[in-house]
The first five atom37 places (N, CA, C, CB, O) and aatype in JSON, in Angstrom:
{
  "aatype": [12, 16, 5, 18, 10, 5, 15, 10, 9, 7, 7, 0, 10, 9, 7, 10, 15, 0, 9, 10, 10, 10, 0, 10, 2, 7, 1, 9, 0, 7, 9, 15, 7, 9, 19, 7, 1, 10, 0, 5, 7, 18, 15, 1, 10, 9, 2, 0, 0, 13, 19, 19, 7, 10, 12, 0, 7, 10, 10, 19, 18, 19, 0, 10, 13, 11, 0, 17, 14, 16, 19, 16, 9, 16, 0, 15, 10, 14, 10, 9, 7, 19, 0, 7, 10, 10, 19, 7, 13, 7, 15, 1, 12, 7, 15, 7, 4, 16, 15, 7, 8, 7, 19, 9, 7, 10, 0, 1, 10, 15, 10, 1, 15, 10, 0, 0, 19, 12, 16, 13, 10, 0, 16, 7, 9, 9, 16, 19, 16, 10, 12, 1, 7, 15, 10],
  "atom_mask": [
    [1, 1, 1, 1, 1],
    [1, 1, 1, 1, 1],
    [1, 1, 1, 1, 1],
    [1, 1, 1, 1, 1],
    [1, 1, 1, 1, 1],
    [1, 1, 1, 1, 1],
    [1, 1, 1, 1, 1],
    [1, 1, 1, 1, 1],
    [1, 1, 1, 1, 1],
    [1, 1, 1, 0, 1],
    [1, 1, 1, 0, 1],
    [1, 1, 1, 1, 1],
    [1, 1, 1, 1, 1],
    [1, 1, 1, 1, 1],
    [1, 1, 1, 0, 1],
    [1, 1, 1, 1, 1],
    [1, 1, 1, 1, 1],
    [1, 1, 1, 1, 1],
    [1, 1, 1, 1, 1],
    [1, 1, 1, 1, 1],
    [1, 1, 1, 1, 1],
    [1, 1, 1, 1, 1],
    [1, 1, 1, 1, 1],
    [1, 1, 1, 1, 1],
    [1, 1, 1, 1, 1],
    [1, 1, 1, 0, 1],
    [1, 1, 1, 1, 1],
    [1, 1, 1, 1, 1],
    [1, 1, 1, 1, 1],
    [1, 1, 1, 0, 1],
    [1, 1, 1, 1, 1],
    [1, 1, 1, 1, 1],
    [1, 1, 1, 0, 1],
    [1, 1, 1, 1, 1],
    [1, 1, 1, 1, 1],
    [1, 1, 1, 0, 1],
    [1, 1, 1, 1, 1],
    [1, 1, 1, 1, 1],
    [1, 1, 1, 1, 1],
    [1, 1, 1, 1, 1],
    [1, 1, 1, 0, 1],
    [1, 1, 1, 1, 1],
    [1, 1, 1, 1, 1],
    [1, 1, 1, 1, 1],
    [1, 1, 1, 1, 1],
    [1, 1, 1, 1, 1],
    [1, 1, 1, 1, 1],
    [1, 1, 1, 1, 1],
    [1, 1, 1, 1, 1],
    [1, 1, 1, 1, 1],
    [1, 1, 1, 1, 1],
    [1, 1, 1, 1, 1],
    [1, 1, 1, 0, 1],
    [1, 1, 1, 1, 1],
    [1, 1, 1, 1, 1],
    [1, 1, 1, 1, 1],
    [1, 1, 1, 0, 1],
    [1, 1, 1, 1, 1],
    [1, 1, 1, 1, 1],
    [1, 1, 1, 1, 1],
    [1, 1, 1, 1, 1],
    [1, 1, 1, 1, 1],
    [1, 1, 1, 1, 1],
    [1, 1, 1, 1, 1],
    [1, 1, 1, 1, 1],
    [1, 1, 1, 1, 1],
    [1, 1, 1, 1, 1],
    [1, 1, 1, 1, 1],
    [1, 1, 1, 1, 1],
    [1, 1, 1, 1, 1],
    [1, 1, 1, 1, 1],
    [1, 1, 1, 1, 1],
    [1, 1, 1, 1, 1],
    [1, 1, 1, 1, 1],
    [1, 1, 1, 1, 1],
    [1, 1, 1, 1, 1],
    [1, 1, 1, 1, 1],
    [1, 1, 1, 1, 1],
    [1, 1, 1, 1, 1],
    [1, 1, 1, 1, 1],
    [1, 1, 1, 0, 1],
    [1, 1, 1, 1, 1],
    [1, 1, 1, 1, 1],
    [1, 1, 1, 0, 1],
    [1, 1, 1, 1, 1],
    [1, 1, 1, 1, 1],
    [1, 1, 1, 1, 1],
    [1, 1, 1, 0, 1],
    [1, 1, 1, 1, 1],
    [1, 1, 1, 0, 1],
    [1, 1, 1, 1, 1],
    [1, 1, 1, 1, 1],
    [1, 1, 1, 1, 1],
    [1, 1, 1, 0, 1],
    [1, 1, 1, 1, 1],
    [1, 1, 1, 0, 1],
    [1, 1, 1, 1, 1],
    [1, 1, 1, 1, 1],
    [1, 1, 1, 1, 1],
    [1, 1, 1, 0, 1],
    [1, 1, 1, 1, 1],
    [1, 1, 1, 0, 1],
    [1, 1, 1, 1, 1],
    [1, 1, 1, 1, 1],
    [1, 1, 1, 0, 1],
    [1, 1, 1, 1, 1],
    [1, 1, 1, 1, 1],
    [1, 1, 1, 1, 1],
    [1, 1, 1, 1, 1],
    [1, 1, 1, 1, 1],
    [1, 1, 1, 1, 1],
    [1, 1, 1, 1, 1],
    [1, 1, 1, 1, 1],
    [1, 1, 1, 1, 1],
    [1, 1, 1, 1, 1],
    [1, 1, 1, 1, 1],
    [1, 1, 1, 1, 1],
    [1, 1, 1, 1, 1],
    [1, 1, 1, 1, 1],
    [1, 1, 1, 1, 1],
    [1, 1, 1, 1, 1],
    [1, 1, 1, 1, 1],
    [1, 1, 1, 1, 1],
    [1, 1, 1, 0, 1],
    [1, 1, 1, 1, 1],
    [1, 1, 1, 1, 1],
    [1, 1, 1, 1, 1],
    [1, 1, 1, 1, 1],
    [1, 1, 1, 1, 1],
    [1, 1, 1, 1, 1],
    [1, 1, 1, 1, 1],
    [1, 1, 1, 1, 1],
    [1, 1, 1, 0, 1],
    [1, 1, 1, 1, 1],
    [1, 1, 1, 1, 1]
  ],
  "atom_positions": [
    [[15.05, 7.48, 21.62], [14.0, 7.12, 20.69], [14.21, 7.8, 19.32], [12.64, 7.5, 21.27], [13.81, 7.25, 18.29]],
    [[14.82, 8.97, 19.31], [14.97, 9.68, 18.03], [15.85, 8.93, 17.03], [15.56, 11.06, 18.28], [15.73, 9.14, 15.82]],
    [[16.74, 8.05, 17.52], [17.58, 7.3, 16.61], [16.78, 6.31, 15.77], [18.65, 6.56, 17.39], [17.26, 5.85, 14.73]],
    [[15.56, 5.97, 16.2], [14.73, 5.05, 15.46], [13.68, 5.74, 14.6], [14.05, 4.12, 16.4], [12.94, 5.07, 13.88]],
    [[13.62, 7.04, 14.65], [12.58, 7.8, 13.95], [12.63, 7.54, 12.44], [12.75, 9.3, 14.22], [11.58, 7.32, 11.83]],
    [[13.78, 7.57, 11.85], [13.87, 7.37, 10.39], [13.36, 5.97, 9.99], [15.35, 7.56, 9.91], [12.61, 5.84, 9.02]],
    [[13.75, 4.95, 10.73], [13.29, 3.59, 10.45], [11.79, 3.45, 10.66], [14.04, 2.58, 11.32], [11.1, 2.79, 9.89]],
    [[11.29, 4.08, 11.71], [9.87, 4.04, 11.99], [9.07, 4.7, 10.87], [9.58, 4.72, 13.32], [8.06, 4.15, 10.42]],
    [[9.51, 5.87, 10.42], [8.82, 6.56, 9.34], [8.89, 5.74, 8.06], [9.43, 7.95, 9.11], [7.88, 5.6, 7.35]],
    [[10.07, 5.18, 7.75], [10.23, 4.36, 6.54], [9.34, 3.15, 6.57], [0.0, 0.0, 0.0], [8.7, 2.83, 5.57]],
    [[9.29, 2.45, 7.7], [8.45, 1.28, 7.8], [6.96, 1.62, 7.66], [0.0, 0.0, 0.0], [6.2, 0.91, 7.0]],
    [[6.57, 2.74, 8.28], [5.16, 3.17, 8.16], [4.82, 3.52, 6.71], [4.89, 4.4, 9.06], [3.72, 3.22, 6.25]],
    [[5.75, 4.14, 5.99], [5.49, 4.49, 4.59], [5.42, 3.24, 3.69], [6.57, 5.45, 4.08], [4.63, 3.19, 2.75]],
    [[6.26, 2.25, 3.98], [6.2, 1.0, 3.24], [4.85, 0.33, 3.47], [7.37, 0.05, 3.65], [4.2, -0.11, 2.52]],
    [[4.43, 0.25, 4.73], [3.12, -0.34, 5.03], [1.98, 0.42, 4.4], [0.0, 0.0, 0.0], [1.04, -0.19, 3.88]],
    [[2.04, 1.76, 4.45], [0.98, 2.58, 3.87], [0.91, 2.38, 2.36], [1.21, 4.06, 4.2], [-0.18, 2.24, 1.81]],
    [[2.06, 2.36, 1.68], [2.05, 2.16, 0.24], [1.52, 0.76, -0.13], [3.46, 2.35, -0.33], [0.79, 0.61, -1.11]],
    [[1.88, -0.23, 0.65], [1.39, -1.59, 0.39], [-0.11, -1.68, 0.59], [2.11, -2.61, 1.28], [-0.81, -2.33, -0.19]],
    [[-0.61, -1.05, 1.64], [-2.06, -1.05, 1.9], [-2.81, -0.33, 0.79], [-2.38, -0.38, 3.27], [-3.83, -0.81, 0.31]],
    [[-2.29, 0.83, 0.37], [-2.96, 1.6, -0.68], [-2.98, 0.85, -2.0], [-2.28, 2.95, -0.86], [-4.0, 0.85, -2.7]],
    [[-1.87, 0.21, -2.37], [-1.83, -0.54, -3.61], [-2.81, -1.71, -3.56], [-0.4, -1.04, -3.89], [-3.48, -1.99, -4.56]],
    [[-2.91, -2.39, -2.44], [-3.82, -3.51, -2.3], [-5.26, -3.03, -2.29], [-3.51, -4.28, -1.04], [-6.11, -3.61, -2.97]],
    [[-5.55, -1.98, -1.53], [-6.93, -1.49, -1.39], [-7.43, -0.83, -2.68], [-7.02, -0.49, -0.24], [-8.58, -1.01, -3.07]],
    [[-6.58, -0.07, -3.32], [-7.04, 0.69, -4.51], [-6.89, -0.05, -5.82], [-6.27, 1.98, -4.61], [-7.59, 0.24, -6.79]],
    [[-5.97, -1.02, -5.86], [-5.72, -1.72, -7.12], [-5.87, -3.24, -7.02], [-4.34, -1.4, -7.6], [-5.91, -3.93, -8.04]],
    [[-5.97, -3.75, -5.79], [-6.05, -5.19, -5.63], [-4.75, -5.9, -5.93], [0.0, 0.0, 0.0], [-4.75, -7.11, -6.18]],
    [[-3.62, -5.17, -5.92], [-2.31, -5.72, -6.27], [-1.45, -5.85, -5.01], [-1.61, -4.82, -7.31], [-1.52, -5.03, -4.1]],
    [[-0.64, -6.89, -4.98], [0.32, -7.11, -3.89], [1.56, -6.25, -4.17], [0.7, -8.64, -3.76], [2.06, -6.22, -5.3]],
    [[2.04, -5.55, -3.16], [3.19, -4.67, -3.32], [4.5, -5.48, -3.21], [3.16, -3.53, -2.24], [5.31, -5.25, -2.31]],
    [[4.68, -6.4, -4.1], [5.94, -7.15, -4.16], [6.84, -6.46, -5.18], [0.0, 0.0, 0.0], [6.52, -6.43, -6.37]],
    [[7.95, -5.93, -4.74], [8.79, -5.12, -5.63], [9.32, -5.94, -6.79], [9.95, -4.52, -4.85], [9.36, -5.45, -7.92]],
    [[9.72, -7.19, -6.54], [10.26, -7.99, -7.65], [9.2, -8.21, -8.72], [10.78, -9.33, -7.13], [9.52, -8.16, -9.91]],
    [[7.96, -8.45, -8.32], [6.87, -8.63, -9.29], [6.55, -7.36, -10.03], [0.0, 0.0, 0.0], [6.3, -7.38, -11.23]],
    [[6.55, -6.25, -9.32], [6.25, -4.94, -9.95], [7.31, -4.6, -10.98], [6.16, -3.82, -8.88], [6.99, -4.21, -12.1]],
    [[8.58, -4.73, -10.61], [9.67, -4.43, -11.54], [9.65, -5.43, -12.71], [11.05, -4.48, -10.8], [9.88, -5.04, -13.85]],
    [[9.37, -6.7, -12.43], [9.28, -7.69, -13.49], [8.18, -7.38, -14.48], [0.0, 0.0, 0.0], [8.38, -7.47, -15.69]],
    [[6.99, -7.0, -13.96], [5.89, -6.66, -14.87], [6.18, -5.39, -15.67], [4.61, -6.48, -14.09], [5.8, -5.27, -16.84]],
    [[6.87, -4.45, -15.02], [7.26, -3.21, -15.71], [8.21, -3.54, -16.87], [7.93, -2.22, -14.71], [8.05, -3.03, -17.98]],
    [[9.21, -4.39, -16.59], [10.19, -4.77, -17.61], [9.53, -5.52, -18.78], [11.28, -5.63, -16.98], [9.98, -5.43, -19.92]],
    [[8.46, -6.26, -18.47], [7.76, -7.01, -19.52], [6.7, -6.16, -20.24], [7.1, -8.25, -18.93], [6.1, -6.6, -21.22]],
    [[6.47, -4.96, -19.74], [5.53, -4.05, -20.4], [4.09, -4.16, -19.93], [0.0, 0.0, 0.0], [3.2, -3.6, -20.57]],
    [[3.84, -4.88, -18.83], [2.49, -5.02, -18.32], [2.15, -3.86, -17.37], [2.34, -6.38, -17.61], [2.99, -3.45, -16.56]],
    [[0.96, -3.35, -17.46], [0.46, -2.29, -16.55], [1.53, -1.23, -16.34], [0.04, -2.9, -15.18], [1.87, -0.91, -15.2]],
    [[2.05, -0.7, -17.4], [3.17, 0.23, -17.33], [2.95, 1.42, -16.4], [3.48, 0.72, -18.68], [3.83, 1.75, -15.61]],
    [[1.8, 2.05, -16.49], [1.57, 3.26, -15.73], [1.63, 3.01, -14.23], [0.24, 3.86, -16.09], [2.36, 3.7, -13.53]],
    [[0.88, 2.05, -13.73], [0.83, 1.83, -12.28], [2.17, 1.27, -11.77], [-0.33, 0.85, -11.93], [2.63, 1.65, -10.69]],
    [[2.8, 0.37, -12.54], [4.08, -0.19, -12.1], [5.18, 0.87, -12.14], [4.48, -1.39, -12.98], [6.01, 0.95, -11.23]],
    [[5.17, 1.7, -13.19], [6.19, 2.77, -13.28], [5.98, 3.78, -12.17], [6.13, 3.47, -14.65], [6.94, 4.26, -11.58]],
    [[4.72, 4.1, -11.87], [4.43, 5.06, -10.79], [4.94, 4.52, -9.46], [2.92, 5.35, -10.71], [5.49, 5.28, -8.65]],
    [[4.76, 3.24, -9.21], [5.22, 2.65, -7.95], [6.75, 2.68, -7.86], [4.7, 1.2, -7.81], [7.29, 3.02, -6.8]],
    [[7.44, 2.33, -8.93], [8.91, 2.34, -8.94], [9.46, 3.75, -8.79], [9.44, 1.71, -10.22], [10.42, 3.97, -8.05]],
    [[8.86, 4.72, -9.5], [9.28, 6.11, -9.37], [9.03, 6.6, -7.95], [8.53, 7.01, -10.4], [9.85, 7.34, -7.39]],
    [[7.92, 6.21, -7.35], [7.64, 6.58, -5.98], [8.69, 6.01, -5.02], [0.0, 0.0, 0.0], [9.07, 6.68, -4.06]],
    [[9.14, 4.8, -5.26], [10.2, 4.21, -4.42], [11.48, 5.02, -4.51], [10.48, 2.76, -4.82], [12.12, 5.32, -3.51]],
    [[11.84, 5.37, -5.76], [13.08, 6.13, -5.93], [12.94, 7.57, -5.4], [13.48, 6.15, -7.42], [13.92, 8.16, -4.94]],
    [[11.74, 8.14, -5.48], [11.53, 9.49, -4.98], [11.62, 9.54, -3.45], [10.16, 10.03, -5.45], [11.79, 10.61, -2.86]],
    [[11.51, 8.39, -2.81], [11.64, 8.34, -1.37], [12.95, 8.93, -0.86], [0.0, 0.0, 0.0], [12.98, 9.53, 0.22]],
    [[14.02, 8.76, -1.63], [15.31, 9.34, -1.27], [15.24, 10.86, -1.21], [16.39, 8.9, -2.27], [15.8, 11.48, -0.31]],
    [[14.54, 11.45, -2.18], [14.4, 12.91, -2.18], [13.58, 13.4, -1.02], [13.77, 13.37, -3.47], [13.87, 14.46, -0.45]],
    [[12.55, 12.64, -0.65], [11.74, 13.0, 0.53], [12.59, 12.92, 1.78], [10.51, 12.08, 0.66], [12.49, 13.77, 2.66]],
    [[13.43, 11.88, 1.86], [14.32, 11.71, 3.03], [15.23, 12.93, 3.16], [15.18, 10.41, 2.9], [15.36, 13.51, 4.24]],
    [[15.85, 13.33, 2.04], [16.76, 14.47, 2.05], [16.03, 15.75, 2.44], [17.42, 14.64, 0.68], [16.57, 16.57, 3.18]],
    [[14.82, 15.92, 1.96], [14.04, 17.1, 2.31], [13.69, 17.14, 3.8], [12.77, 17.15, 1.47], [13.72, 18.2, 4.43]],
    [[13.36, 15.99, 4.35], [12.96, 15.92, 5.76], [14.15, 16.05, 6.72], [12.24, 14.62, 6.02], [14.07, 16.77, 7.72]],
    [[15.26, 15.36, 6.41], [16.37, 15.29, 7.35], [17.56, 16.16, 6.96], [16.81, 13.88, 7.48], [18.56, 16.2, 7.68]],
    [[17.46, 16.84, 5.83], [18.5, 17.79, 5.38], [19.87, 17.15, 5.22], [18.6, 18.93, 6.35], [20.89, 17.83, 5.37]],
    [[19.9, 15.88, 4.92], [21.18, 15.18, 4.74], [20.91, 13.9, 3.94], [21.86, 14.84, 6.12], [19.81, 13.36, 3.96]],
    [[21.94, 13.43, 3.25], [21.84, 12.16, 2.56], [22.0, 11.04, 3.58], [22.89, 12.04, 1.43], [22.76, 11.2, 4.53]],
    [[21.32, 9.92, 3.4], [21.51, 8.82, 4.36], [22.94, 8.28, 4.26], [20.47, 7.68, 4.09], [23.54, 8.27, 3.19]],
    [[23.47, 7.85, 5.38], [24.81, 7.29, 5.41], [24.7, 5.8, 5.11], [25.52, 7.55, 6.78], [23.99, 5.07, 5.8]],
    [[25.42, 5.38, 4.08], [25.44, 3.96, 3.71], [26.89, 3.54, 3.6], [24.67, 3.69, 2.37], [27.67, 4.17, 2.88]],
    [[27.26, 2.49, 4.3], [28.62, 1.98, 4.24], [28.59, 0.53, 3.76], [29.32, 2.1, 5.64], [27.97, -0.33, 4.39]],
    [[29.24, 0.27, 2.66], [29.32, -1.09, 2.12], [30.77, -1.51, 2.14], [28.72, -1.17, 0.66], [31.63, -0.87, 1.53]],
    [[31.03, -2.59, 2.86], [32.41, -3.06, 2.98], [32.72, -4.27, 2.11], [32.71, -3.39, 4.4], [33.87, -4.69, 2.02]],
    [[31.71, -4.84, 1.49], [31.91, -6.02, 0.65], [32.48, -5.62, -0.7], [30.59, -6.78, 0.45], [32.34, -4.48, -1.14]],
    [[33.14, -6.57, -1.36], [33.7, -6.31, -2.69], [32.6, -6.29, -3.75], [34.77, -7.38, -3.06], [31.53, -6.86, -3.55]],
    [[32.88, -5.63, -4.85], [31.91, -5.52, -5.94], [31.5, -6.9, -6.48], [32.49, -4.66, -7.07], [30.31, -7.13, -6.71]],
    [[32.45, -7.83, -6.69], [32.03, -9.18, -7.17], [31.09, -9.87, -6.17], [33.27, -10.07, -7.41], [30.13, -10.53, -6.58]],
    [[31.36, -9.74, -4.88], [30.49, -10.36, -3.88], [29.1, -9.73, -3.92], [31.12, -10.23, -2.47], [28.09, -10.43, -3.81]],
    [[29.04, -8.43, -4.06], [27.73, -7.74, -4.15], [26.99, -8.23, -5.4], [27.92, -6.19, -4.2], [25.78, -8.44, -5.35]],
    [[27.7, -8.4, -6.51], [27.08, -8.89, -7.75], [26.51, -10.3, -7.58], [0.0, 0.0, 0.0], [25.38, -10.57, -7.98]],
    [[27.29, -11.2, -6.97], [26.82, -12.56, -6.74], [25.62, -12.54, -5.79], [27.95, -13.44, -6.16], [24.65, -13.26, -6.01]],
    [[25.69, -11.74, -4.75], [24.58, -11.63, -3.79], [23.31, -11.15, -4.48], [24.95, -10.68, -2.65], [22.23, -11.67, -4.23]],
    [[23.44, -10.16, -5.34], [22.29, -9.64, -6.08], [21.66, -10.7, -6.98], [0.0, 0.0, 0.0], [20.44, -10.81, -7.05]],
    [[22.51, -11.47, -7.66], [21.99, -12.54, -8.5], [21.28, -13.63, -7.68], [23.13, -13.16, -9.31], [20.25, -14.16, -8.1]],
    [[21.84, -13.96, -6.53], [21.2, -14.95, -5.67], [19.86, -14.45, -5.11], [22.12, -15.31, -4.51], [18.91, -15.22, -5.0]],
    [[19.8, -13.17, -4.77], [18.53, -12.59, -4.3], [17.49, -12.65, -5.41], [18.74, -11.13, -3.82], [16.33, -13.02, -5.18]],
    [[17.9, -12.28, -6.6], [16.98, -12.33, -7.75], [16.5, -13.75, -8.02], [0.0, 0.0, 0.0], [15.31, -13.96, -8.27]],
    [[17.41, -14.71, -7.99], [17.06, -16.11, -8.19], [16.1, -16.58, -7.1], [18.32, -16.99, -8.21], [15.1, -17.24, -7.39]],
    [[16.4, -16.23, -5.85], [15.55, -16.62, -4.73], [14.16, -16.0, -4.81], [0.0, 0.0, 0.0], [13.17, -16.64, -4.47]],
    [[14.08, -14.76, -5.25], [12.78, -14.11, -5.41], [11.95, -14.83, -6.45], [12.96, -12.64, -5.8], [10.75, -15.02, -6.26]],
    [[12.57, -15.24, -7.54], [11.85, -15.96, -8.58], [11.43, -17.34, -8.09], [12.72, -16.07, -9.85], [10.31, -17.79, -8.31]],
    [[12.36, -18.01, -7.42], [12.09, -19.36, -6.92], [10.98, -19.35, -5.85], [13.39, -19.98, -6.34], [10.16, -20.26, -5.79]],
    [[10.98, -18.32, -5.02], [10.01, -18.21, -3.94], [8.73, -17.51, -4.33], [0.0, 0.0, 0.0], [7.88, -17.24, -3.48]],
    [[8.57, -17.21, -5.62], [7.38, -16.52, -6.15], [7.13, -15.21, -5.41], [6.14, -17.43, -6.04], [5.98, -14.88, -5.09]],
    [[8.17, -14.48, -5.13], [8.02, -13.19, -4.47], [9.22, -12.84, -3.63], [0.0, 0.0, 0.0], [10.1, -13.66, -3.4]],
    [[9.23, -11.61, -3.18], [10.34, -11.11, -2.4], [9.91, -10.77, -0.97], [10.95, -9.89, -3.07], [8.77, -11.03, -0.57]],
    [[10.81, -10.2, -0.22], [10.51, -9.89, 1.17], [9.37, -8.88, 1.28], [11.75, -9.36, 1.87], [8.6, -8.95, 2.24]],
    [[9.25, -7.97, 0.36], [8.18, -6.98, 0.46], [6.81, -7.65, 0.23], [8.4, -5.83, -0.56], [5.87, -7.4, 0.98]],
    [[6.7, -8.46, -0.76], [5.41, -9.11, -1.04], [5.04, -10.13, 0.03], [0.0, 0.0, 0.0], [3.92, -10.12, 0.54]],
    [[5.99, -11.0, 0.37], [5.7, -12.02, 1.39], [5.68, -11.46, 2.8], [6.73, -13.13, 1.3], [4.79, -11.75, 3.59]],
    [[6.7, -10.63, 3.1], [6.85, -10.16, 4.48], [5.87, -9.1, 4.89], [0.0, 0.0, 0.0], [5.37, -9.11, 6.01]],
    [[5.58, -8.17, 4.01], [4.68, -7.06, 4.37], [3.23, -7.43, 4.15], [5.01, -5.79, 3.56], [2.41, -7.29, 5.06]],
    [[2.89, -7.9, 2.98], [1.49, -8.19, 2.65], [1.12, -9.64, 2.97], [1.23, -7.9, 1.16], [0.07, -9.91, 3.56]],
    [[1.97, -10.56, 2.59], [1.65, -11.99, 2.8], [1.42, -12.35, 4.26], [0.0, 0.0, 0.0], [0.46, -13.03, 4.59]],
    [[2.32, -11.88, 5.13], [2.15, -12.16, 6.57], [0.9, -11.48, 7.1], [3.38, -11.7, 7.37], [0.18, -12.06, 7.92]],
    [[0.64, -10.26, 6.65], [-0.55, -9.54, 7.11], [-1.84, -10.27, 6.68], [-0.53, -8.08, 6.56], [-2.87, -10.16, 7.34]],
    [[-1.77, -10.99, 5.57], [-2.91, -11.73, 5.06], [-2.96, -13.15, 5.66], [-2.86, -11.8, 3.51], [-3.83, -13.95, 5.31]],
    [[-2.02, -13.45, 6.56], [-1.92, -14.76, 7.22], [-1.69, -15.9, 6.22], [-3.19, -15.02, 8.03], [-2.22, -17.01, 6.39]],
    [[-0.89, -15.61, 5.18], [-0.57, -16.6, 4.16], [0.48, -17.55, 4.67], [-0.1, -15.93, 2.86], [1.57, -17.12, 5.07]],
    [[0.18, -18.86, 4.67], [1.14, -19.85, 5.12], [2.34, -19.91, 4.18], [0.48, -21.24, 5.24], [3.46, -20.13, 4.62]],
    [[2.11, -19.73, 2.88], [3.19, -19.72, 1.92], [4.15, -18.56, 2.2], [2.64, -19.61, 0.49], [5.37, -18.72, 2.09]],
    [[3.6, -17.42, 2.55], [4.44, -16.25, 2.89], [5.2, -16.48, 4.18], [3.58, -14.98, 3.01], [6.35, -16.07, 4.31]],
    [[4.56, -17.14, 5.15], [5.25, -17.46, 6.41], [6.43, -18.36, 6.13], [4.28, -18.15, 7.42], [7.52, -18.14, 6.67]],
    [[6.25, -19.38, 5.29], [7.36, -20.28, 4.93], [8.44, -19.5, 4.2], [6.86, -21.45, 4.04], [9.63, -19.71, 4.46]],
    [[8.05, -18.59, 3.3], [9.05, -17.83, 2.55], [9.85, -16.91, 3.47], [8.38, -17.0, 1.44], [11.08, -16.83, 3.37]],
    [[9.16, -16.22, 4.37], [9.85, -15.31, 5.28], [10.78, -16.07, 6.22], [8.84, -14.5, 6.09], [11.89, -15.61, 6.5]],
    [[10.35, -17.22, 6.71], [11.21, -18.03, 7.57], [12.44, -18.48, 6.79], [10.44, -19.24, 8.14], [13.54, -18.55, 7.35]],
    [[12.27, -18.8, 5.51], [13.41, -19.18, 4.66], [14.34, -18.02, 4.44], [12.93, -19.73, 3.32], [15.56, -18.18, 4.5]],
    [[13.78, -16.81, 4.16], [14.61, -15.61, 3.98], [15.45, -15.36, 5.24], [13.72, -14.36, 3.66], [16.65, -15.13, 5.15]],
    [[14.8, -15.4, 6.39], [15.5, -15.09, 7.63], [16.58, -16.15, 7.94], [14.5, -15.0, 8.79], [17.71, -15.8, 8.29]],
    [[16.23, -17.4, 7.82], [17.21, -18.46, 8.1], [18.4, -18.37, 7.15], [16.54, -19.85, 7.97], [19.55, -18.53, 7.58]],
    [[18.15, -18.13, 5.88], [19.23, -17.99, 4.92], [20.12, -16.8, 5.26], [18.66, -17.85, 3.5], [21.35, -16.89, 5.19]],
    [[19.49, -15.69, 5.62], [20.25, -14.5, 6.01], [21.12, -14.75, 7.23], [0.0, 0.0, 0.0], [22.28, -14.33, 7.27]],
    [[20.57, -15.41, 8.23], [21.33, -15.7, 9.45], [22.51, -16.62, 9.15], [20.42, -16.34, 10.52], [23.62, -16.4, 9.65]],
    [[22.27, -17.64, 8.36], [23.33, -18.58, 7.99], [24.43, -17.88, 7.17], [22.74, -19.77, 7.2], [25.62, -18.1, 7.39]],
    [[24.0, -17.05, 6.23], [24.96, -16.33, 5.38], [25.85, -15.41, 6.19], [24.24, -15.53, 4.32], [27.06, -15.4, 6.01]],
    [[25.24, -14.64, 7.1], [26.02, -13.72, 7.92], [26.97, -14.5, 8.84], [25.09, -12.81, 8.76], [28.12, -14.1, 9.03]],
    [[26.49, -15.59, 9.4], [27.34, -16.42, 10.26], [28.54, -16.98, 9.49], [26.53, -17.57, 10.87], [29.66, -16.97, 9.99]],
    [[28.3, -17.45, 8.28], [29.38, -17.98, 7.46], [30.34, -16.89, 7.01], [28.83, -18.7, 6.26], [31.55, -17.09, 7.03]],
    [[29.81, -15.76, 6.62], [30.67, -14.67, 6.13], [31.54, -14.07, 7.25], [29.81, -13.56, 5.49], [32.64, -13.58, 6.99]],
    [[31.05, -14.13, 8.48], [31.84, -13.63, 9.6], [32.74, -14.69, 10.2], [30.94, -13.08, 10.68], [33.53, -14.42, 11.1]],
    [[32.62, -15.9, 9.67], [33.48, -16.99, 10.14], [33.16, -17.47, 11.54], [0.0, 0.0, 0.0], [34.04, -17.94, 12.26]],
    [[31.91, -17.36, 11.95], [31.51, -17.72, 13.32], [31.01, -19.14, 13.43], [30.44, -16.78, 13.82], [30.64, -19.59, 14.52]],
    [[30.98, -19.86, 12.33], [30.42, -21.21, 12.38], [31.52, -22.24, 12.41], [29.5, -21.47, 11.18], [31.25, -23.44, 12.45]]
  ]
}
């Protein structure tokens, strides 16, 4: 069970931050929307605080576990760039990202969020299948 502790804590913190933002501010914790509003200069203080809090999570992780998280990326830089652009495009097209639709939208029983999450998952499954050459 200890191998899942970090993921469990991370998921609980994401849920807690989303609940607090919704309860205290009436805002959906969709990261793409928050970063977009910050870049456009809207609600700078609250959006900046949320983004800084996300980045500070790494420091909390290091303090708790006394080590940097292990991340291994085997894809090429151009592929990562194209993937990032597609994720950004999909977030705009879907009027939100996995955090807004998946964490808050599903909890609110939003049919639009259910459709978005099903699309995210199906696209991810198809992409991994194609990239691994299993299709």
